[in-house]
Tab-separated table of C-alpha atoms in Angstrom:
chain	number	residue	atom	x	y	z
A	1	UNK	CA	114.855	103.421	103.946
A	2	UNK	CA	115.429	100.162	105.043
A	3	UNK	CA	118.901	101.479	107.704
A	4	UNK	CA	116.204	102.599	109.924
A	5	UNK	CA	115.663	105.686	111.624
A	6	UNK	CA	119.295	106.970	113.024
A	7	UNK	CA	120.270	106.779	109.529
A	8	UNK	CA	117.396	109.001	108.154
A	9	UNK	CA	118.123	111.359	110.744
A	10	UNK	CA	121.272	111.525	110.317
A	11	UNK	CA	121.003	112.004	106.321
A	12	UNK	CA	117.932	114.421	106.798
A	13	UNK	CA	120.577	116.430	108.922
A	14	UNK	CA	123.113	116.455	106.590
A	15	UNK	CA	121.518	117.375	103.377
A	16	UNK	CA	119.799	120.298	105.697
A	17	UNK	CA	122.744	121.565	106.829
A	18	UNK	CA	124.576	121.366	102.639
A	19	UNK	CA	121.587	123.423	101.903
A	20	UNK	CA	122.077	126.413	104.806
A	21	UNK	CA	122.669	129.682	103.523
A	22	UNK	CA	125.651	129.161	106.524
A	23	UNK	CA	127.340	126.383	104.480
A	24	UNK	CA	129.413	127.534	102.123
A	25	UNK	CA	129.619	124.098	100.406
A	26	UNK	CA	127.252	124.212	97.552
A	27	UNK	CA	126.628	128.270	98.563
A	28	UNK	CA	130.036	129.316	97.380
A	29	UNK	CA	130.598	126.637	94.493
A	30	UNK	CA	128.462	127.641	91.786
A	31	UNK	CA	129.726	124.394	89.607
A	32	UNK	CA	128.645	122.158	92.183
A	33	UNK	CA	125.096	123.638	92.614
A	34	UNK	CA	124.919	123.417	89.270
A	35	UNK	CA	125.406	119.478	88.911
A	36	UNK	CA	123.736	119.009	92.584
A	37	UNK	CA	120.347	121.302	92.163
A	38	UNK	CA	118.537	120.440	89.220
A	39	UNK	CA	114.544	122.453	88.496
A	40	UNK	CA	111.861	120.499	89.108
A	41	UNK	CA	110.278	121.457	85.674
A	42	UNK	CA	113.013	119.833	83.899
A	43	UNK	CA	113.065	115.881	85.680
A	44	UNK	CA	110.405	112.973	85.339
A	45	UNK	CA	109.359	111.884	88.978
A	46	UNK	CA	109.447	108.319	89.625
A	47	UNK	CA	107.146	106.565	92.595
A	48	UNK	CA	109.504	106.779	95.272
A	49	UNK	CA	110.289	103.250	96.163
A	50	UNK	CA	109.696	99.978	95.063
A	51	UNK	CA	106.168	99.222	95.907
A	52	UNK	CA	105.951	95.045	97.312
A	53	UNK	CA	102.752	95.531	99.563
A	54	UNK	CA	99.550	97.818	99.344
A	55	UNK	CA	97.128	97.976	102.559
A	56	UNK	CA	94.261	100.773	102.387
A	57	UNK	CA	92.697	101.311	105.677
A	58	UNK	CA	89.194	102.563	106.476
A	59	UNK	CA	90.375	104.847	109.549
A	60	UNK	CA	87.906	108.459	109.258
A	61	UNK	CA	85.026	108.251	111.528
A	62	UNK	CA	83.288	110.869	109.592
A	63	UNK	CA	83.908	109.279	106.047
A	64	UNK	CA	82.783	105.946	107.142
A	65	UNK	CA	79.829	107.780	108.829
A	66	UNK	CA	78.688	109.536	105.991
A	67	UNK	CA	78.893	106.272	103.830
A	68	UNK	CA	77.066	104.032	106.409
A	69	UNK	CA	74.579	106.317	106.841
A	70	UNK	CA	73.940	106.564	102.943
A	71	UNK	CA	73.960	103.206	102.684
A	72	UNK	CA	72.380	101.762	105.819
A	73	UNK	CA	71.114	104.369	107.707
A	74	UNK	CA	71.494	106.646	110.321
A	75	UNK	CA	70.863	104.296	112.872
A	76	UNK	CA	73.399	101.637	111.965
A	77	UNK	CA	76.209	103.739	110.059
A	78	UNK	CA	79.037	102.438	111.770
A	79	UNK	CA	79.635	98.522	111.338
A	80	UNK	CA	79.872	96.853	114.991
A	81	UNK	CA	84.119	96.164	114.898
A	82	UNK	CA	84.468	100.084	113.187
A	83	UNK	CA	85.502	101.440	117.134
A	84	UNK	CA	87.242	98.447	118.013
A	85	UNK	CA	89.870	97.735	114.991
A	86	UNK	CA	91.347	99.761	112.359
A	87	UNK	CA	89.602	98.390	109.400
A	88	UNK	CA	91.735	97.873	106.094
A	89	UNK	CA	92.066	95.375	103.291
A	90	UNK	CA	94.705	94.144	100.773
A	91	UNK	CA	95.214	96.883	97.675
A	92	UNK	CA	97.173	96.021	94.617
A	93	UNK	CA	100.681	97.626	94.198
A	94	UNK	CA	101.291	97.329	90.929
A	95	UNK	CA	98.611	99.922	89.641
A	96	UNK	CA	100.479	102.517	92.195
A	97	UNK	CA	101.067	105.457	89.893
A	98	UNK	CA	103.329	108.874	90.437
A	99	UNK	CA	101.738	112.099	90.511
A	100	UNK	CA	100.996	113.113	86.832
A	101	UNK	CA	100.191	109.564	85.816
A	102	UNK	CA	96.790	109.416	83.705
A	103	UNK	CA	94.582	107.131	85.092
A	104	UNK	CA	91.870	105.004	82.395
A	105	UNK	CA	88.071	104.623	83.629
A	106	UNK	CA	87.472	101.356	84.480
A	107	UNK	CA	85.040	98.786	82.950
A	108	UNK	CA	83.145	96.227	85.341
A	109	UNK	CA	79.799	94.705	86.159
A	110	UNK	CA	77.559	97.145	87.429
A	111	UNK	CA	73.751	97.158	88.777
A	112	UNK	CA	71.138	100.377	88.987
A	113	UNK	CA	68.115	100.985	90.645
A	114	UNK	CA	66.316	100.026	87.202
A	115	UNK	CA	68.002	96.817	86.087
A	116	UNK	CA	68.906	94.537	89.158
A	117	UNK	CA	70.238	92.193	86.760
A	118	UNK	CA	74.153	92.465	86.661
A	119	UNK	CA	75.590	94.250	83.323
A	120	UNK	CA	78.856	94.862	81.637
A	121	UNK	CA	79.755	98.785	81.289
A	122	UNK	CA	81.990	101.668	81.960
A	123	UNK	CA	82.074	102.915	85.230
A	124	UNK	CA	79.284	105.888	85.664
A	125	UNK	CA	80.571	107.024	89.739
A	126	UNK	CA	84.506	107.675	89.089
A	127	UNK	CA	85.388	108.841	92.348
A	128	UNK	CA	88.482	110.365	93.979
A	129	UNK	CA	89.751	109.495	97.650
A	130	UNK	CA	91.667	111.834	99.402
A	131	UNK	CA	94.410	109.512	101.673
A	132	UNK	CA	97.609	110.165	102.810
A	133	UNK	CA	99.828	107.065	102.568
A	134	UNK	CA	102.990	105.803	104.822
A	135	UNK	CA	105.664	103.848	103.522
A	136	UNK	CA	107.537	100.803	105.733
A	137	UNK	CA	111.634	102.220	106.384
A	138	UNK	CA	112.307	99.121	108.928
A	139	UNK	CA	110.065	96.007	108.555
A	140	UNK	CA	109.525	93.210	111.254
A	141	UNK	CA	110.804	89.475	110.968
A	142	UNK	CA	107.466	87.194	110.139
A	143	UNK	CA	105.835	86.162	113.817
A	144	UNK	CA	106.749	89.567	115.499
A	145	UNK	CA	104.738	92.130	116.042
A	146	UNK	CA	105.559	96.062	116.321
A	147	UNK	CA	104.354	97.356	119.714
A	148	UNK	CA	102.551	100.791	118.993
A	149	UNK	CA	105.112	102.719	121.425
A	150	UNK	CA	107.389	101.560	118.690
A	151	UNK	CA	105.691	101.989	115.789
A	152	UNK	CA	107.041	105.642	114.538
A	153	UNK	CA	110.649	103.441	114.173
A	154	UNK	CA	109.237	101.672	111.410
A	155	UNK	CA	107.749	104.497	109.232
A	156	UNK	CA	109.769	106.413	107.348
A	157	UNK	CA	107.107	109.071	106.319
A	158	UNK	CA	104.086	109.901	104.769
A	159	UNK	CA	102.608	110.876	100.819
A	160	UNK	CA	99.451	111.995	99.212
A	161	UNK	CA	97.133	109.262	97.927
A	162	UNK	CA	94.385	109.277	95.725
A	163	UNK	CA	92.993	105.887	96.053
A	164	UNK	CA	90.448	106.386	92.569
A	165	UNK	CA	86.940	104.383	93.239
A	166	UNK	CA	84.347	103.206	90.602
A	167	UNK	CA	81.760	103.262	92.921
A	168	UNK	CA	79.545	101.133	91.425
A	169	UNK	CA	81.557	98.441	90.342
A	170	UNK	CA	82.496	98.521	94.060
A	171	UNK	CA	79.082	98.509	95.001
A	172	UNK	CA	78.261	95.278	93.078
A	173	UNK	CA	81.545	93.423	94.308
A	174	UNK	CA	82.096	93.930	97.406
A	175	UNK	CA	79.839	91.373	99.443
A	176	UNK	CA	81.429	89.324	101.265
A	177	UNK	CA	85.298	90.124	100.690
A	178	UNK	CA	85.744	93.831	100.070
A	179	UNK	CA	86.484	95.991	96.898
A	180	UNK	CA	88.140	94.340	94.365
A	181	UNK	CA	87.741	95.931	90.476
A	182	UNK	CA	86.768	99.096	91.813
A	183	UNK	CA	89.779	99.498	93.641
A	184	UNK	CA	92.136	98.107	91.573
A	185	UNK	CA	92.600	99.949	88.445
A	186	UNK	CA	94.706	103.073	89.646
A	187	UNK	CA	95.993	104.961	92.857
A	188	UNK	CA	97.786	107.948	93.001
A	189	UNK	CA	100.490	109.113	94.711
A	190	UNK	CA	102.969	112.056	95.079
A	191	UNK	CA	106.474	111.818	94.586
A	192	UNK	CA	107.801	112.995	97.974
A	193	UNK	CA	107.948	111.184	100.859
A	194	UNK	CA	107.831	113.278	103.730
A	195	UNK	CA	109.876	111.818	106.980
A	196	UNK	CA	108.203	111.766	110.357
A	197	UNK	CA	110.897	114.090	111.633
A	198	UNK	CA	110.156	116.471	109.867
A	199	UNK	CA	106.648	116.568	110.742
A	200	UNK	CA	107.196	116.326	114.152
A	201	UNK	CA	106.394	119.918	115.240
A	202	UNK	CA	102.574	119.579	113.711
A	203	UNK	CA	101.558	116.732	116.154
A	204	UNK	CA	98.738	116.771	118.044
A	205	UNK	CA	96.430	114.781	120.250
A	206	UNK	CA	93.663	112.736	117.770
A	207	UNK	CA	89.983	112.168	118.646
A	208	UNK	CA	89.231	111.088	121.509
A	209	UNK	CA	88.854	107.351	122.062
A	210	UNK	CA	88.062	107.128	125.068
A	211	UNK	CA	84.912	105.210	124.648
A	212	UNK	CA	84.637	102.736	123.750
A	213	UNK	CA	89.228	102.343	125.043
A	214	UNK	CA	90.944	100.045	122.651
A	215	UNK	CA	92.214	96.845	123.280
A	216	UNK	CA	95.830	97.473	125.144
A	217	UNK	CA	97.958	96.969	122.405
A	218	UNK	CA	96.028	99.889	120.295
A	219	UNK	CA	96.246	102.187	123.172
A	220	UNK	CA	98.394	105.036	122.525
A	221	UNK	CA	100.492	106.964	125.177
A	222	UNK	CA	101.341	110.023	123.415
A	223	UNK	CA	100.503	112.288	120.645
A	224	UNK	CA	99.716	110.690	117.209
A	225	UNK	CA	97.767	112.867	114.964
A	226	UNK	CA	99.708	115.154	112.609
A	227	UNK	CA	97.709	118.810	111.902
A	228	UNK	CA	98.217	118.955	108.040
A	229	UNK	CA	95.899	120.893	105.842
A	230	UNK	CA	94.761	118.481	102.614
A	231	UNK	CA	93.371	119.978	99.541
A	232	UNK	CA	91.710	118.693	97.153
A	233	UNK	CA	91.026	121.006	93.456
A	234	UNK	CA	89.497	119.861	90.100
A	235	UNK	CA	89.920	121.016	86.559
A	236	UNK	CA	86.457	119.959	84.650
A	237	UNK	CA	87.577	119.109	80.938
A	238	UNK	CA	87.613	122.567	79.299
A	239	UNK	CA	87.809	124.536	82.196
A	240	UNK	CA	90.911	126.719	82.284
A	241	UNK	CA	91.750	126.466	85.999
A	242	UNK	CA	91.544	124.115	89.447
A	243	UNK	CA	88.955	125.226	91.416
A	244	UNK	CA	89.330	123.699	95.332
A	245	UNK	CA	86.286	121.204	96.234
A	246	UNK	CA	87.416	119.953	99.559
A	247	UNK	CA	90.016	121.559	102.621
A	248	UNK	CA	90.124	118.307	105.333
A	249	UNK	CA	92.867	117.848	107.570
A	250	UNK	CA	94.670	114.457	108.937
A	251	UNK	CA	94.583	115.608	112.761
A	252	UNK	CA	90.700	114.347	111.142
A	253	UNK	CA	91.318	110.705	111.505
A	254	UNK	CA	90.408	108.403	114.449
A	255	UNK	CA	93.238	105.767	113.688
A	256	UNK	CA	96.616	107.111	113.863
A	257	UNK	CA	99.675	105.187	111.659
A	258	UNK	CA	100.648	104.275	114.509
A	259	UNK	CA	98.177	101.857	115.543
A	260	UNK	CA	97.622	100.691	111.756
A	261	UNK	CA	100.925	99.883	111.859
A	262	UNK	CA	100.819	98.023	115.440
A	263	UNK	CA	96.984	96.302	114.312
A	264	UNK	CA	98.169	95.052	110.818
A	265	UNK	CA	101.676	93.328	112.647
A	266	UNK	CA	99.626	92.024	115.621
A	267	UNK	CA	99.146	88.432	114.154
A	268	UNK	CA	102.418	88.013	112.914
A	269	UNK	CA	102.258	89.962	109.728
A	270	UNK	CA	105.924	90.701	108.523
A	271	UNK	CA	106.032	94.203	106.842
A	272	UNK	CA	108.959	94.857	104.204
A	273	UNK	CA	111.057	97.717	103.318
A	274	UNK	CA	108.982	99.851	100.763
A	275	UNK	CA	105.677	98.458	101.771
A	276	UNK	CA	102.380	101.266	101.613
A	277	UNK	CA	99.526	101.715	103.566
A	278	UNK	CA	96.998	103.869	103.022
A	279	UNK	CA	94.572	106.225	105.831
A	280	UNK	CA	91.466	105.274	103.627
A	281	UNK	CA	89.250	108.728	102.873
A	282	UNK	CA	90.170	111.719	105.087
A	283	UNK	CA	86.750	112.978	105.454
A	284	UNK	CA	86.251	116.467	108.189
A	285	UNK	CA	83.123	117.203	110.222
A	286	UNK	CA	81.609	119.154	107.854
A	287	UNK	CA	80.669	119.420	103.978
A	288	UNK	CA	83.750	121.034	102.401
A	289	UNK	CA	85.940	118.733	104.268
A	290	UNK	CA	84.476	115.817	103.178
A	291	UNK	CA	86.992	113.832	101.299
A	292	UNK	CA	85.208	112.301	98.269
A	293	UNK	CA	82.333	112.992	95.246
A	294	UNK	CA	80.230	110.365	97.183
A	295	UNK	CA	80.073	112.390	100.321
A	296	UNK	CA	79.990	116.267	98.290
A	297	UNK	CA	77.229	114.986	95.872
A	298	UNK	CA	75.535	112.512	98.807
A	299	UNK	CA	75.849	109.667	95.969
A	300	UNK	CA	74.786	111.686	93.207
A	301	UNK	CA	71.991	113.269	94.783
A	302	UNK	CA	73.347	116.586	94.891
A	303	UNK	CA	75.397	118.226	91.671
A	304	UNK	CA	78.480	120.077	92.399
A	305	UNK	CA	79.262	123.289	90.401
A	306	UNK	CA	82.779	123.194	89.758
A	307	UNK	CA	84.701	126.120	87.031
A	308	UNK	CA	81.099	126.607	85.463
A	309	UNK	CA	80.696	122.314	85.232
A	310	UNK	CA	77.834	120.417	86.925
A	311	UNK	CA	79.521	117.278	88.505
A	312	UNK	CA	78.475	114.206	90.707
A	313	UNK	CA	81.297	112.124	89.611
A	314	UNK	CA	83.977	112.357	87.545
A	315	UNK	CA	83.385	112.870	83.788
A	316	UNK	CA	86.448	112.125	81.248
A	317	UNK	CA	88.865	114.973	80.821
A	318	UNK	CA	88.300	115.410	84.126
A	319	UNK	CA	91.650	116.612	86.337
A	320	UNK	CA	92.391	116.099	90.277
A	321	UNK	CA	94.930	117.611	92.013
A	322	UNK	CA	95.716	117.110	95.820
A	323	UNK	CA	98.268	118.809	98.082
A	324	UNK	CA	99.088	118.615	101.759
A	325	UNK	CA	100.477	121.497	103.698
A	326	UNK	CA	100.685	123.467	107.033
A	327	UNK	CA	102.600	126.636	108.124
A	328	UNK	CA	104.816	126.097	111.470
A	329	UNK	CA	105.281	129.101	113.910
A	330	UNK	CA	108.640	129.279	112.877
A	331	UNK	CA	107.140	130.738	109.650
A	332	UNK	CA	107.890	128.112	107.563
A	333	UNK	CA	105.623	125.658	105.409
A	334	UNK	CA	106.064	122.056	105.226
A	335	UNK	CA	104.396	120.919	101.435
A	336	UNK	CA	103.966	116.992	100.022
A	337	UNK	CA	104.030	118.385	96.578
A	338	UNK	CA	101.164	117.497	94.029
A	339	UNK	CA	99.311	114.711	93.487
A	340	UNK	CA	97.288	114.762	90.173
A	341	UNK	CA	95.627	112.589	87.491
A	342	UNK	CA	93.561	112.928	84.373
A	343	UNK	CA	90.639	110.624	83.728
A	344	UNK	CA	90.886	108.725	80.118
A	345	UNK	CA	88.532	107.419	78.541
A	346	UNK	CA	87.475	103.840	78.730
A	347	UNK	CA	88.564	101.665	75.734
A	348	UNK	CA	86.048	98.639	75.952
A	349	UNK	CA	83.152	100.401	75.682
């Protein structure tokens, strides 16, 4: 990751053309496909890299809608700097967990409409977030920033995220610095890192942003948003199957990676080799693209009927699932893999 981008092309390119049905490498040397291809079914995924940095971004207009407009009302949903700056805050790497990983709910203080006074309990709004996260290839030297036009050099590519929220606990917390125990207990992500090449036949142009323009060095000069289907599907406990709750797309999201990456180097931030970010919620423009329980159940006003189970939130037992995928005109399909988790129990309460 860290050769930069001639090398990944260059390896992309040759492990595409080893697995050609022209190349008669591995096709006509069934000893050597046997010690190079190996089934999925039968390997443990690891995360993908060495994890140093976490930033989670805050970059769906509709998401961040929908929440301001819960929480502060139609009139004032969007925070004053939301149009002007990609918004994002410091995560913590080292609950970063492959696909498969089960994730424990989270204890905290919490308040309710009933007792103002701050409590000690279980989280009761166990969320998921769908995200799609992009990992650092080529980082910058400390003082220099990445110029947006060169931002794609630095990304190697892009994975499913489930960034889990206790919504509560966040609630509680996060005046004046941001989520901190609601954020921190678990994230999700899938095992396969999907380069930029080879997504490059599913950009398109974003939202528009024309007004209000962003400041020069966010202003992007060609396309940037990537048209990928993301799913999300739950499995209540005791249900027998996934059933989908949410199809959103990433060609969805107002800031692109590329000016994430350009805004979060812009002061002098040095980015490292293996370094995430994450999109924050991909929320759509309407109600089954909307990328969170928060949204689909409008904060618990609305129950969700999922395999035969009433939800607002997750319950333990509880299963998520997300996948990312588009067909191309060539008539093939580009897939991130899964990226799932099963809620435990707490064990303090």
């Amino acid at each position: 990751m860290g050769l930069g981008k001639p090398v990944w092309r260059a390896t992309r390119l040759a492990i595409q053309k080893l697995l050609s049905k022209d190349e008669p490498a591995l096709r006509d040397n069934s000893e050597l496909r046997g010690r190079a291809l190996v089934k999925q079914a039968e390997v443990t995924m690891h995360l993908p890299a060495q994890i140093g940095d976490y930033t989670d971004f805050y970059c769906s207009r509709e998401h961040a809608t929908n929440v301001g407009i819960m929480f502060r009302g139609k009139d004032n949903a969007l925070q004053p700097n939301w149009l002007h700056i990609p918004v994002g805050y410091h995560g913590r790497a080292s609950s970063i967990v492959v696909s498969g990983t089960d994730i424990v709910r989270p204890a905290g203080q919490r308040i309710t409409p009933q007792n103002k006074t701050p409590f000690f309990a279980q989280s009761a709004k166990l969320d998921f977030e769908l995200e799609v996260g992009w990992f650092v290839g080529k980082g910058n030297q400390l003082g220099k920033r990445v110029e947006v036009a060169d931002a794609k050099d630095h990304i190697f590519g892009l994975v499913l995220v489930n960034d889990w929220s206790a919504r509560d606990i966040q609630a509680w917390e996060y005046v004046p610095l941001g989520p901190f125990l609601g954020k921190n207990f678990g994230t999700t992500i899938s095992p396969w890192i999907v380069t930029l090449d080879a997504l490059e036949e599913f950009l398109v142009d974003g939202p528009s942003q024309a007004s209000p323009a962003p400041l020069e060095y966010l202003q992007e000069k060609q396309k940037s948003a990537y048209d990928i289907d993301l799913e999300v599907q739950i499995k209540p406990k005791h249900a027998q199957k996934f059933e989908r709750v949410t199809l959103s797309n990433l060609k969805y999201m107002y800031w692109s990676i590329t000016q994430q990456l350009a805004h979060h180097t812009v002061g002098g931030c040095n980015l490292r080799v293996g370094d995430m970010c994450a999109t924050g919620t991909l929320s759509g423009p309407d109600k089954g693209s909307f990328g969170s329980l928060l949204e689909l159940s409008w904060n618990g006003a609305n129950k969700i009927q999922i395999e035969g189970a009433e939800r607002t939130f997750l319950e333990d037992g509880d299963e998520v699932n997300m996948t990312a995928y588009k067909d191309s005109p060539a008539g093939y399909r580009i897939g991130f893999g899964d990226c799932r988790g099963k809620v435990l129990p707490c064990p303090y309460i």
